[in-house]
mmCIF file of C-alpha atoms in Angstrom:
data_model
loop_
_atom_site.group_PDB
_atom_site.id
_atom_site.type_symbol
_atom_site.label_atom_id
_atom_site.label_comp_id
_atom_site.label_asym_id
_atom_site.label_seq_id
_atom_site.Cartn_x
_atom_site.Cartn_y
_atom_site.Cartn_z
ATOM 1 C CA MET A 1 -22.920 64.641 -23.032
ATOM 2 C CA ARG A 2 -21.904 68.444 -21.293
ATOM 3 C CA GLU A 3 -20.584 68.147 -17.616
ATOM 4 C CA LEU A 4 -19.782 70.826 -15.450
ATOM 5 C CA ILE A 5 -18.394 69.913 -12.331
ATOM 6 C CA THR A 6 -17.975 71.979 -9.379
ATOM 7 C CA VAL A 7 -15.651 71.090 -5.965
ATOM 8 C CA PRO A 8 -14.443 72.990 -3.377
ATOM 9 C CA ARG A 9 -10.590 73.043 -4.216
ATOM 10 C CA LEU A 10 -9.294 72.878 -7.801
ATOM 11 C CA LEU A 11 -5.257 71.942 -9.040
ATOM 12 C CA LEU A 12 -5.829 74.447 -12.193
ATOM 13 C CA SER A 13 -1.873 75.351 -13.507
ATOM 14 C CA GLY A 14 0.066 74.268 -10.422
ATOM 15 C CA SER A 15 -2.299 75.926 -7.485
ATOM 16 C CA LEU A 16 -4.973 74.689 -5.495
ATOM 17 C CA ILE A 17 -7.977 77.581 -5.667
ATOM 18 C CA ALA A 18 -11.038 77.509 -3.987
ATOM 19 C CA PRO A 19 -13.759 77.028 -5.431
ATOM 20 C CA GLY A 20 -13.410 75.889 -8.609
ATOM 21 C CA TRP A 21 -15.128 74.705 -11.400
ATOM 22 C CA VAL A 22 -14.409 72.211 -14.891
ATOM 23 C CA GLU A 23 -16.357 71.904 -17.640
ATOM 24 C CA LEU A 24 -16.482 68.703 -19.883
ATOM 25 C CA ASP A 25 -18.167 67.743 -23.336
ATOM 26 C CA SER A 26 -17.556 64.777 -25.806
ATOM 27 C CA GLY A 27 -13.840 63.462 -23.445
ATOM 28 C CA VAL A 28 -12.341 66.720 -23.410
ATOM 29 C CA ILE A 29 -12.194 69.287 -21.178
ATOM 30 C CA LEU A 30 -14.510 72.376 -22.509
ATOM 31 C CA GLY A 31 -12.595 75.449 -19.567
ATOM 32 C CA ALA A 32 -12.134 75.301 -15.741
ATOM 33 C CA GLY A 33 -11.609 78.131 -13.579
ATOM 34 C CA ARG A 34 -12.852 79.756 -10.028
ATOM 35 C CA GLY A 35 -15.438 81.247 -8.691
ATOM 36 C CA THR A 36 -18.832 81.089 -10.155
ATOM 37 C CA PRO A 37 -19.217 78.555 -12.846
ATOM 38 C CA PRO A 38 -20.564 80.216 -16.421
ATOM 39 C CA ARG A 39 -23.984 77.882 -15.670
ATOM 40 C CA SER A 40 -24.863 75.463 -13.499
ATOM 41 C CA ALA A 41 -23.666 72.357 -12.093
ATOM 42 C CA THR A 42 -24.290 68.566 -12.902
ATOM 43 C CA THR A 43 -22.406 66.758 -10.660
ATOM 44 C CA ALA A 44 -21.386 69.393 -6.976
ATOM 45 C CA LEU A 45 -18.767 68.008 -4.708
ATOM 46 C CA ASP A 46 -18.620 69.617 -1.323
ATOM 47 C CA HIS A 47 -15.443 68.405 -0.410
ATOM 48 C CA GLY A 48 -12.333 67.037 -1.392
ATOM 49 C CA VAL A 49 -10.117 68.440 -4.450
ATOM 50 C CA LEU A 50 -10.280 67.601 -8.206
ATOM 51 C CA SER A 51 -6.901 67.057 -9.966
ATOM 52 C CA PRO A 52 -5.677 65.976 -13.187
ATOM 53 C CA GLY A 53 -6.040 62.610 -12.834
ATOM 54 C CA LEU A 54 -2.392 60.845 -11.570
ATOM 55 C CA ILE A 55 0.230 59.236 -13.448
ATOM 56 C CA ASP A 56 2.235 56.951 -12.135
ATOM 57 C CA ALA A 57 5.589 56.393 -14.409
ATOM 58 C CA GLN A 58 6.711 53.520 -12.862
ATOM 59 C CA CYS A 59 4.587 50.143 -11.991
ATOM 60 C CA ASN A 60 5.812 46.938 -12.415
ATOM 61 C CA GLY A 61 2.245 45.300 -10.833
ATOM 62 C CA ALA A 62 -0.708 45.228 -8.707
ATOM 63 C CA PHE A 63 -4.167 43.441 -7.542
ATOM 64 C CA GLY A 64 -1.980 40.617 -7.476
ATOM 65 C CA HIS A 65 -0.552 40.667 -10.597
ATOM 66 C CA ASP A 66 3.795 40.838 -11.737
ATOM 67 C CA LEU A 67 3.476 42.438 -15.349
ATOM 68 C CA ALA A 68 6.593 40.148 -15.825
ATOM 69 C CA THR A 69 4.172 36.958 -16.249
ATOM 70 C CA ALA A 70 0.901 38.240 -15.766
ATOM 71 C CA ASP A 71 -0.993 36.692 -18.613
ATOM 72 C CA ALA A 72 -2.960 38.494 -20.441
ATOM 73 C CA ASP A 73 -5.840 38.614 -18.406
ATOM 74 C CA GLY A 74 -3.581 39.805 -15.206
ATOM 75 C CA TRP A 75 -2.883 42.897 -17.487
ATOM 76 C CA THR A 76 -5.920 43.563 -18.206
ATOM 77 C CA GLU A 77 -6.973 43.763 -14.704
ATOM 78 C CA VAL A 78 -4.505 45.689 -13.692
ATOM 79 C CA VAL A 79 -5.205 48.498 -16.195
ATOM 80 C CA ARG A 80 -9.271 48.082 -15.384
ATOM 81 C CA ARG A 81 -8.846 48.718 -11.509
ATOM 82 C CA MET A 82 -5.449 50.794 -11.768
ATOM 83 C CA PRO A 83 -8.139 54.405 -11.881
ATOM 84 C CA SER A 84 -9.739 53.043 -8.445
ATOM 85 C CA THR A 85 -6.413 54.546 -7.036
ATOM 86 C CA GLY A 86 -6.355 57.897 -8.628
ATOM 87 C CA VAL A 87 -4.412 56.542 -11.435
ATOM 88 C CA THR A 88 -5.636 57.618 -15.170
ATOM 89 C CA ALA A 89 -2.178 56.929 -16.861
ATOM 90 C CA PHE A 90 0.613 54.904 -16.020
ATOM 91 C CA VAL A 91 3.546 53.362 -17.275
ATOM 92 C CA PRO A 92 4.256 49.501 -17.222
ATOM 93 C CA THR A 93 7.330 47.963 -16.046
ATOM 94 C CA LEU A 94 9.587 45.217 -16.817
ATOM 95 C CA VAL A 95 12.255 44.359 -14.357
ATOM 96 C CA THR A 96 15.404 42.322 -15.344
ATOM 97 C CA GLY A 97 14.818 38.283 -16.125
ATOM 98 C CA GLU A 98 15.334 36.478 -18.492
ATOM 99 C CA ILE A 99 15.640 38.349 -22.170
ATOM 100 C CA ALA A 100 12.940 35.760 -23.359
ATOM 101 C CA GLY A 101 11.028 36.514 -20.850
ATOM 102 C CA MET A 102 10.907 39.978 -20.596
ATOM 103 C CA ILE A 103 10.646 39.759 -24.566
ATOM 104 C CA ALA A 104 7.320 37.356 -23.694
ATOM 105 C CA ALA A 105 5.798 39.839 -21.300
ATOM 106 C CA THR A 106 6.326 42.505 -23.680
ATOM 107 C CA GLU A 107 4.385 40.827 -26.087
ATOM 108 C CA ARG A 108 1.686 40.357 -23.650
ATOM 109 C CA TYR A 109 1.560 44.069 -23.500
ATOM 110 C CA HIS A 110 1.185 44.708 -26.963
ATOM 111 C CA SER A 111 -1.347 42.698 -27.685
ATOM 112 C CA VAL A 112 -3.622 44.093 -24.597
ATOM 113 C CA ARG A 113 -2.346 47.367 -25.632
ATOM 114 C CA ASP A 114 -5.345 48.549 -27.809
ATOM 115 C CA THR A 115 -7.976 46.581 -25.827
ATOM 116 C CA ALA A 116 -7.877 47.031 -22.433
ATOM 117 C CA GLN A 117 -9.890 49.085 -20.839
ATOM 118 C CA GLY A 118 -9.610 50.986 -17.608
ATOM 119 C CA ALA A 119 -6.003 53.859 -17.165
ATOM 120 C CA LYS A 120 -4.364 54.857 -20.364
ATOM 121 C CA MET A 121 -1.050 52.684 -20.412
ATOM 122 C CA LEU A 122 1.802 54.949 -22.218
ATOM 123 C CA GLY A 123 3.918 52.559 -23.123
ATOM 124 C CA LEU A 124 6.692 50.795 -21.373
ATOM 125 C CA HIS A 125 9.937 50.725 -18.942
ATOM 126 C CA TYR A 126 12.274 48.586 -18.734
ATOM 127 C CA GLU A 127 14.080 48.879 -15.790
ATOM 128 C CA GLY A 128 16.853 46.469 -16.689
ATOM 129 C CA PRO A 129 18.719 44.564 -17.461
ATOM 130 C CA PHE A 130 21.789 46.690 -17.712
ATOM 131 C CA LEU A 131 21.991 47.804 -14.430
ATOM 132 C CA SER A 132 24.956 47.785 -12.136
ATOM 133 C CA PRO A 133 25.931 44.499 -9.992
ATOM 134 C CA GLN A 134 27.236 46.874 -7.593
ATOM 135 C CA ARG A 135 23.885 48.539 -7.103
ATOM 136 C CA PRO A 136 21.336 45.753 -8.152
ATOM 137 C CA GLY A 137 18.098 45.937 -5.012
ATOM 138 C CA ALA A 138 16.091 43.427 -6.137
ATOM 139 C CA HIS A 139 17.175 43.044 -9.420
ATOM 140 C CA PRO A 140 18.510 39.308 -9.853
ATOM 141 C CA VAL A 141 22.343 39.567 -10.510
ATOM 142 C CA GLU A 142 22.277 36.516 -12.971
ATOM 143 C CA HIS A 143 20.129 38.130 -15.336
ATOM 144 C CA LEU A 144 22.415 41.645 -15.224
ATOM 145 C CA LEU A 145 23.877 42.267 -18.658
ATOM 146 C CA PRO A 146 26.098 44.629 -20.248
ATOM 147 C CA ALA A 147 24.917 47.479 -22.185
ATOM 148 C CA ASP A 148 26.266 46.427 -25.446
ATOM 149 C CA ASP A 149 25.081 43.037 -25.320
ATOM 150 C CA ALA A 150 22.632 41.770 -28.530
ATOM 151 C CA ALA A 151 20.099 41.370 -26.333
ATOM 152 C CA PHE A 152 19.771 45.218 -25.986
ATOM 153 C CA GLU A 153 18.868 45.346 -29.982
ATOM 154 C CA ALA A 154 16.351 42.501 -28.798
ATOM 155 C CA LEU A 155 14.399 44.452 -26.457
ATOM 156 C CA LEU A 156 13.953 47.421 -28.152
ATOM 157 C CA ASP A 157 13.145 45.538 -31.648
ATOM 158 C CA ALA A 158 9.953 43.819 -29.085
ATOM 159 C CA ALA A 159 9.307 47.107 -28.065
ATOM 160 C CA GLY A 160 8.917 48.678 -31.077
ATOM 161 C CA ASP A 161 7.501 52.311 -30.795
ATOM 162 C CA GLU A 162 6.482 51.482 -27.546
ATOM 163 C CA LEU A 163 9.427 52.400 -25.330
ATOM 164 C CA ALA A 164 8.484 54.935 -22.986
ATOM 165 C CA TYR A 165 11.595 55.079 -21.585
ATOM 166 C CA MET A 166 14.856 52.290 -20.370
ATOM 167 C CA THR A 167 16.782 52.726 -17.117
ATOM 168 C CA LEU A 168 20.307 51.551 -16.873
ATOM 169 C CA ALA A 169 23.611 52.031 -15.828
ATOM 170 C CA PRO A 170 25.362 54.557 -17.952
ATOM 171 C CA GLU A 171 29.006 53.446 -16.126
ATOM 172 C CA ILE A 172 28.762 49.558 -17.367
ATOM 173 C CA ALA A 173 30.618 48.607 -20.473
ATOM 174 C CA GLY A 174 28.936 49.626 -23.494
ATOM 175 C CA GLY A 175 26.133 52.116 -20.593
ATOM 176 C CA MET A 176 27.375 55.644 -22.435
ATOM 177 C CA ASN A 177 27.112 54.259 -26.120
ATOM 178 C CA ALA A 178 23.655 52.494 -25.335
ATOM 179 C CA VAL A 179 22.238 56.444 -23.757
ATOM 180 C CA ARG A 180 23.768 57.880 -27.185
ATOM 181 C CA ARG A 181 21.784 55.142 -28.802
ATOM 182 C CA LEU A 182 18.383 55.793 -27.199
ATOM 183 C CA VAL A 183 19.048 58.968 -27.637
ATOM 184 C CA THR A 184 19.356 59.238 -31.255
ATOM 185 C CA ARG A 185 16.714 56.918 -31.649
ATOM 186 C CA GLY A 186 14.383 59.885 -29.784
ATOM 187 C CA LEU A 187 13.953 57.411 -26.998
ATOM 188 C CA ARG A 188 14.020 58.590 -23.185
ATOM 189 C CA VAL A 189 16.759 57.264 -20.771
ATOM 190 C CA ALA A 190 16.774 57.043 -16.917
ATOM 191 C CA ILE A 191 19.858 56.430 -15.145
ATOM 192 C CA GLY A 192 19.209 53.839 -12.321
ATOM 193 C CA HIS A 193 20.595 50.579 -10.254
ATOM 194 C CA SER A 194 23.356 52.764 -10.720
ATOM 195 C CA ASP A 195 26.991 52.901 -9.514
ATOM 196 C CA ALA A 196 27.968 55.809 -12.091
ATOM 197 C CA THR A 197 30.120 58.701 -10.485
ATOM 198 C CA ASP A 198 29.194 62.565 -10.412
ATOM 199 C CA ASP A 199 31.597 62.850 -13.743
ATOM 200 C CA GLU A 200 29.609 59.471 -15.252
ATOM 201 C CA ALA A 201 25.978 60.897 -14.375
ATOM 202 C CA LEU A 202 26.636 64.259 -15.547
ATOM 203 C CA ALA A 203 27.887 62.725 -18.936
ATOM 204 C CA ALA A 204 24.556 60.926 -19.119
ATOM 205 C CA ILE A 205 23.194 63.835 -18.724
ATOM 206 C CA ASP A 206 25.050 65.774 -21.460
ATOM 207 C CA THR A 207 24.629 62.968 -23.769
ATOM 208 C CA GLY A 208 20.189 63.007 -23.329
ATOM 209 C CA ALA A 209 19.574 61.145 -20.156
ATOM 210 C CA SER A 210 16.785 63.122 -18.946
ATOM 211 C CA LEU A 211 15.037 60.879 -15.634
ATOM 212 C CA VAL A 212 16.557 59.318 -12.499
ATOM 213 C CA THR A 213 14.677 55.998 -11.542
ATOM 214 C CA HIS A 214 14.065 56.335 -8.001
ATOM 215 C CA LEU A 215 16.555 58.937 -6.269
ATOM 216 C CA TYR A 216 18.260 57.566 -3.469
ATOM 217 C CA ASN A 217 17.605 53.884 -4.099
ATOM 218 C CA ALA A 218 20.122 51.309 -5.954
ATOM 219 C CA GLN A 219 22.191 54.721 -6.406
ATOM 220 C CA ARG A 220 25.782 55.597 -5.672
ATOM 221 C CA PRO A 221 24.329 57.754 -2.569
ATOM 222 C CA LEU A 222 25.338 62.096 -2.007
ATOM 223 C CA GLU A 223 28.743 62.388 -0.139
ATOM 224 C CA HIS A 224 30.561 66.183 0.292
ATOM 225 C CA ARG A 225 33.413 64.790 -2.073
ATOM 226 C CA ASP A 226 31.873 62.182 -4.243
ATOM 227 C CA PRO A 227 27.965 63.837 -4.813
ATOM 228 C CA GLY A 228 27.773 60.831 -7.159
ATOM 229 C CA VAL A 229 24.155 60.564 -8.965
ATOM 230 C CA VAL A 230 22.400 61.228 -6.018
ATOM 231 C CA GLY A 231 23.930 64.396 -6.388
ATOM 232 C CA VAL A 232 23.525 64.882 -9.875
ATOM 233 C CA ALA A 233 20.044 64.228 -9.683
ATOM 234 C CA LEU A 234 19.618 66.858 -7.066
ATOM 235 C CA SER A 235 21.349 69.524 -8.773
ATOM 236 C CA ASP A 236 20.632 68.839 -12.837
ATOM 237 C CA PRO A 237 17.491 71.089 -13.836
ATOM 238 C CA ARG A 238 17.970 68.631 -16.950
ATOM 239 C CA VAL A 239 16.567 65.623 -15.206
ATOM 240 C CA THR A 240 13.403 64.689 -13.735
ATOM 241 C CA ILE A 241 13.646 62.054 -10.872
ATOM 242 C CA GLY A 242 11.290 59.708 -9.860
ATOM 243 C CA LEU A 243 10.472 59.318 -6.219
ATOM 244 C CA ILE A 244 8.983 56.497 -4.516
ATOM 245 C CA ALA A 245 6.837 58.318 -1.294
ATOM 246 C CA ASP A 246 5.792 55.704 0.717
ATOM 247 C CA LEU A 247 8.213 56.658 3.711
ATOM 248 C CA HIS A 248 10.372 53.223 3.576
ATOM 249 C CA HIS A 249 12.214 53.364 0.769
ATOM 250 C CA VAL A 250 12.682 57.113 1.469
ATOM 251 C CA ALA A 251 12.822 59.136 5.086
ATOM 252 C CA PRO A 252 10.859 62.294 5.470
ATOM 253 C CA THR A 253 13.728 64.436 5.404
ATOM 254 C CA ALA A 254 15.229 63.110 2.786
ATOM 255 C CA LEU A 255 11.706 63.502 0.232
ATOM 256 C CA ARG A 256 11.922 67.172 1.855
ATOM 257 C CA VAL A 257 15.520 67.407 0.604
ATOM 258 C CA ALA A 258 14.466 66.218 -2.812
ATOM 259 C CA PHE A 259 11.861 68.647 -2.827
ATOM 260 C CA ALA A 260 14.012 71.615 -1.085
ATOM 261 C CA ALA A 261 16.192 70.709 -3.789
ATOM 262 C CA ALA A 262 14.311 69.894 -7.011
ATOM 263 C CA GLY A 263 10.977 71.713 -6.950
ATOM 264 C CA GLY A 264 9.252 71.170 -10.238
ATOM 265 C CA ARG A 265 11.240 68.104 -11.398
ATOM 266 C CA VAL A 266 10.333 65.669 -8.518
ATOM 267 C CA MET A 267 8.027 63.163 -9.783
ATOM 268 C CA LEU A 268 6.144 60.477 -7.405
ATOM 269 C CA VAL A 269 6.272 56.995 -8.591
ATOM 270 C CA THR A 270 4.642 53.947 -7.177
ATOM 271 C CA ASP A 271 7.380 51.053 -7.776
ATOM 272 C CA ALA A 272 4.757 49.450 -7.015
ATOM 273 C CA VAL A 273 4.870 44.537 -7.386
ATOM 274 C CA ALA A 274 1.530 42.731 -7.713
ATOM 275 C CA ALA A 275 1.070 43.215 -3.761
ATOM 276 C CA MET A 276 -0.586 46.631 -3.843
ATOM 277 C CA GLY A 277 -4.160 46.319 -3.435
ATOM 278 C CA VAL A 278 -4.195 42.812 -2.000
ATOM 279 C CA GLU A 279 -3.901 41.425 1.386
ATOM 280 C CA PRO A 280 -0.422 41.017 3.081
ATOM 281 C CA GLY A 281 1.516 37.336 2.058
ATOM 282 C CA THR A 282 4.318 35.946 -0.193
ATOM 283 C CA TRP A 283 4.045 37.280 -4.185
ATOM 284 C CA THR A 284 6.322 37.474 -7.049
ATOM 285 C CA LEU A 285 8.496 39.717 -8.791
ATOM 286 C CA ALA A 286 9.786 38.578 -11.829
ATOM 287 C CA GLY A 287 9.491 35.132 -10.692
ATOM 288 C CA ARG A 288 11.525 36.193 -7.356
ATOM 289 C CA GLN A 289 9.206 35.667 -4.691
ATOM 290 C CA PHE A 290 9.391 38.200 -1.255
ATOM 291 C CA GLU A 291 6.915 38.815 1.122
ATOM 292 C CA VAL A 292 4.599 41.474 2.679
ATOM 293 C CA VAL A 293 3.976 41.918 5.927
ATOM 294 C CA GLU A 294 1.708 44.619 7.044
ATOM 295 C CA GLY A 295 2.882 48.183 7.535
ATOM 296 C CA GLN A 296 6.172 47.142 5.826
ATOM 297 C CA PRO A 297 7.402 47.266 2.031
ATOM 298 C CA PRO A 298 7.602 44.036 0.002
ATOM 299 C CA ARG A 299 11.546 42.732 1.349
ATOM 300 C CA LEU A 300 13.235 39.305 -0.590
ATOM 301 C CA ASP A 301 14.621 36.546 2.083
ATOM 302 C CA ASP A 302 17.410 39.712 2.483
ATOM 303 C CA GLY A 303 15.449 41.680 4.050
ATOM 304 C CA THR A 304 16.159 43.371 0.273
ATOM 305 C CA ILE A 305 12.912 45.866 -0.416
ATOM 306 C CA ALA A 306 11.405 44.642 -3.566
ATOM 307 C CA GLY A 307 9.217 47.251 -4.954
ATOM 308 C CA SER A 308 6.852 48.469 -2.781
ATOM 309 C CA SER A 309 2.767 48.290 -1.855
ATOM 310 C CA LEU A 310 2.037 51.670 -2.384
ATOM 311 C CA ARG A 311 -1.049 53.637 -4.280
ATOM 312 C CA LEU A 312 0.170 56.858 -5.960
ATOM 313 C CA ASP A 313 -3.030 58.851 -3.888
ATOM 314 C CA GLU A 314 -1.548 57.185 -0.808
ATOM 315 C CA ALA A 315 2.138 58.878 -2.336
ATOM 316 C CA VAL A 316 0.265 62.135 -2.527
ATOM 317 C CA ALA A 317 -1.100 61.930 1.184
ATOM 318 C CA ASN A 318 2.488 60.617 2.466
ATOM 319 C CA VAL A 319 3.887 63.874 0.583
ATOM 320 C CA VAL A 320 1.509 66.645 2.011
ATOM 321 C CA ALA A 321 2.300 64.771 5.439
ATOM 322 C CA CYS A 322 6.070 65.239 4.859
ATOM 323 C CA GLY A 323 5.254 69.121 5.138
ATOM 324 C CA ILE A 324 4.584 69.609 0.988
ATOM 325 C CA ASP A 325 2.406 72.019 0.214
ATOM 326 C CA PRO A 326 -0.446 69.914 -1.925
ATOM 327 C CA ALA A 327 -1.020 71.542 -4.782
ATOM 328 C CA VAL A 328 3.058 70.675 -5.642
ATOM 329 C CA ALA A 329 2.335 67.132 -4.330
ATOM 330 C CA LEU A 330 -0.099 67.320 -6.714
ATOM 331 C CA THR A 331 1.245 68.268 -9.437
ATOM 332 C CA ALA A 332 4.012 65.872 -8.804
ATOM 333 C CA ALA A 333 1.774 62.989 -9.464
ATOM 334 C CA THR A 334 -0.045 64.538 -12.482
ATOM 335 C CA ARG A 335 1.957 67.666 -14.345
ATOM 336 C CA VAL A 336 5.641 66.483 -14.094
ATOM 337 C CA PRO A 337 5.591 62.960 -14.636
ATOM 338 C CA ALA A 338 3.649 64.277 -17.836
ATOM 339 C CA ASP A 339 5.507 66.426 -18.782
ATOM 340 C CA ALA A 340 8.976 63.965 -18.519
ATOM 341 C CA LEU A 341 7.372 61.699 -20.047
ATOM 342 C CA GLY A 342 6.595 63.838 -23.600
ATOM 343 C CA VAL A 343 2.326 63.313 -22.928
ATOM 344 C CA THR A 344 1.899 67.102 -22.097
ATOM 345 C CA HIS A 345 -1.860 66.935 -22.988
ATOM 346 C CA LEU A 346 -1.818 65.301 -20.066
ATOM 347 C CA GLY A 347 -2.056 65.986 -16.164
ATOM 348 C CA ARG A 348 -3.584 69.327 -16.775
ATOM 349 C CA ILE A 349 -6.618 70.598 -16.485
ATOM 350 C CA ALA A 350 -6.747 72.687 -20.030
ATOM 351 C CA PRO A 351 -9.167 73.446 -22.741
ATOM 352 C CA GLY A 352 -8.604 70.852 -25.489
ATOM 353 C CA CYS A 353 -6.756 68.666 -23.318
ATOM 354 C CA PRO A 354 -8.316 65.098 -22.583
ATOM 355 C CA ALA A 355 -10.656 65.401 -19.503
ATOM 356 C CA ASP A 356 -9.057 62.618 -17.100
ATOM 357 C CA LEU A 357 -9.349 63.957 -13.482
ATOM 358 C CA VAL A 358 -9.468 62.117 -9.835
ATOM 359 C CA TRP A 359 -11.541 63.405 -7.158
ATOM 360 C CA LEU A 360 -10.089 62.834 -3.872
ATOM 361 C CA ASP A 361 -11.072 63.510 -0.274
ATOM 362 C CA ASP A 362 -9.876 65.545 2.709
ATOM 363 C CA THR A 363 -7.148 62.593 3.583
ATOM 364 C CA PHE A 364 -6.401 62.599 -0.407
ATOM 365 C CA ARG A 365 -7.921 59.128 -0.927
ATOM 366 C CA THR A 366 -9.335 58.623 -4.446
ATOM 367 C CA CYS A 367 -13.064 58.779 -4.320
ATOM 368 C CA ALA A 368 -13.607 58.742 -8.034
ATOM 369 C CA THR A 369 -11.740 59.146 -11.554
ATOM 370 C CA TRP A 370 -13.319 60.230 -15.130
ATOM 371 C CA ILE A 371 -11.238 58.581 -18.112
ATOM 372 C CA GLY A 372 -12.195 60.790 -21.460
ATOM 373 C CA GLY A 373 -14.814 62.340 -19.651
ATOM 374 C CA VAL A 374 -16.265 58.876 -18.204
ATOM 375 C CA ARG A 375 -16.940 58.584 -14.877
ATOM 376 C CA SER A 376 -15.861 55.728 -12.247
ATOM 377 C CA ALA A 377 -15.427 55.126 -8.684
ATOM 378 C CA PRO A 378 -14.181 52.943 -6.245
ATOM 379 C CA GLU A 379 -16.797 50.282 -4.585
ATOM 380 C CA ASP A 380 -15.839 51.959 -0.863
ATOM 381 C CA ALA A 381 -16.209 55.361 -2.455
ATOM 382 C CA PRO A 382 -18.842 58.006 -0.520
ATOM 383 C CA PRO A 383 -20.794 59.087 -3.445
ATOM 384 C CA PRO A 384 -21.109 62.835 -4.967
ATOM 385 C CA GLY A 385 -21.906 65.292 -1.853
ATOM 386 C CA ALA A 386 -21.391 62.596 1.134
ATOM 387 C CA ALA A 387 -19.209 63.690 4.122
ATOM 388 C CA ALA A 388 -15.870 62.593 2.994
ATOM 389 C CA PRO A 389 -14.460 59.541 5.378
ATOM 390 C CA GLY A 390 -12.541 61.408 8.484
ATOM 391 C CA ALA A 391 -13.951 64.351 7.743
ATOM 392 C CA GLY A 392 -14.059 67.115 10.266
ATOM 393 C CA ASP A 393 -11.634 65.442 12.101
ATOM 394 C CA PRO A 394 -8.628 67.486 13.083
ATOM 395 C CA THR A 395 -6.798 64.216 13.527
ATOM 396 C CA GLN A 396 -6.850 63.740 9.491
ATOM 397 C CA GLN A 397 -4.789 65.937 7.158
ATOM 398 C CA SER A 398 -6.744 68.261 5.185
ATOM 399 C CA ILE A 399 -6.504 70.837 2.336
ATOM 400 C CA THR A 400 -5.168 74.658 2.658
#
């Protein structure tokens, strides 16, 4: 059924236009523009912004389910509920664990890939086990492997054509050859959990690595005589850099540095774990227990941050609160990840593209999503035309 939506602000081609409209039919965008629409609206949104659906390129779990261990029902629930956070497409991430367990989780992904209803799954991300023991983060060191281990081929075989990308440390044994093998097969490589020098990081990019996993975290930091992974990521235009904007992983100043240095190359990710969308408590990540305390990121017993409980719409709000232009923040959660993952029909509002949209209120909280033109809304969302929570409150961040 044809639908024409009007909205006070519309993200179109990287800019917020006011007012705006989008027309949909049969799950596809027919057109979009500024000002008066070509016909009467069927859906009039009187506050907030309409954006392409958000795309999360790194999600380990949510709603109480750890994707490394969740059964098919758990995977299905995550897929179904992700749109409540504004996410219309995401990349399930499997972190370092026993190879047999990672393969079993991959098989569960395959079992629900074509049947789960909700957010689109854009292929798997293996974050490990080919990582540096010097920069493991929350990954269990006992399961880290050199990249020339037979497990490398075993994981590729298990993923088949569903590997969106692999994060690895290029400086470990077999690392550069692994980059080469992945790129030769047409697969994407991210540098992450890496103690690589700038020369080693540049060599990986020269070989075809095109992503950096969660900038600043679990990688050699920037120093003026040793720029390392961070220095290369901020300065090399060939890579897209993931950023966890929960304001715990990365401080506001460092966040602003990333956007200033790498404008158009920053993609917001959640790195969410099972704790996203549930109450604080004890949860697991690939079988390891962690605690979540109100207002704090998930942490292992030794204090190591273990992913996040961040929603992607919340990440956008945090970035805007740090002084980044709202259009830039939204683009970092839509077009930038879509382009980095090679799904260039997503992350944009343009004729012929899927009608995957998110309506965000004036605090950037999700009010509704459309996936293939089908609308759904969180239970606590206002209906079209209702006042946004906090609307008119000068303490709330608004779109300007």
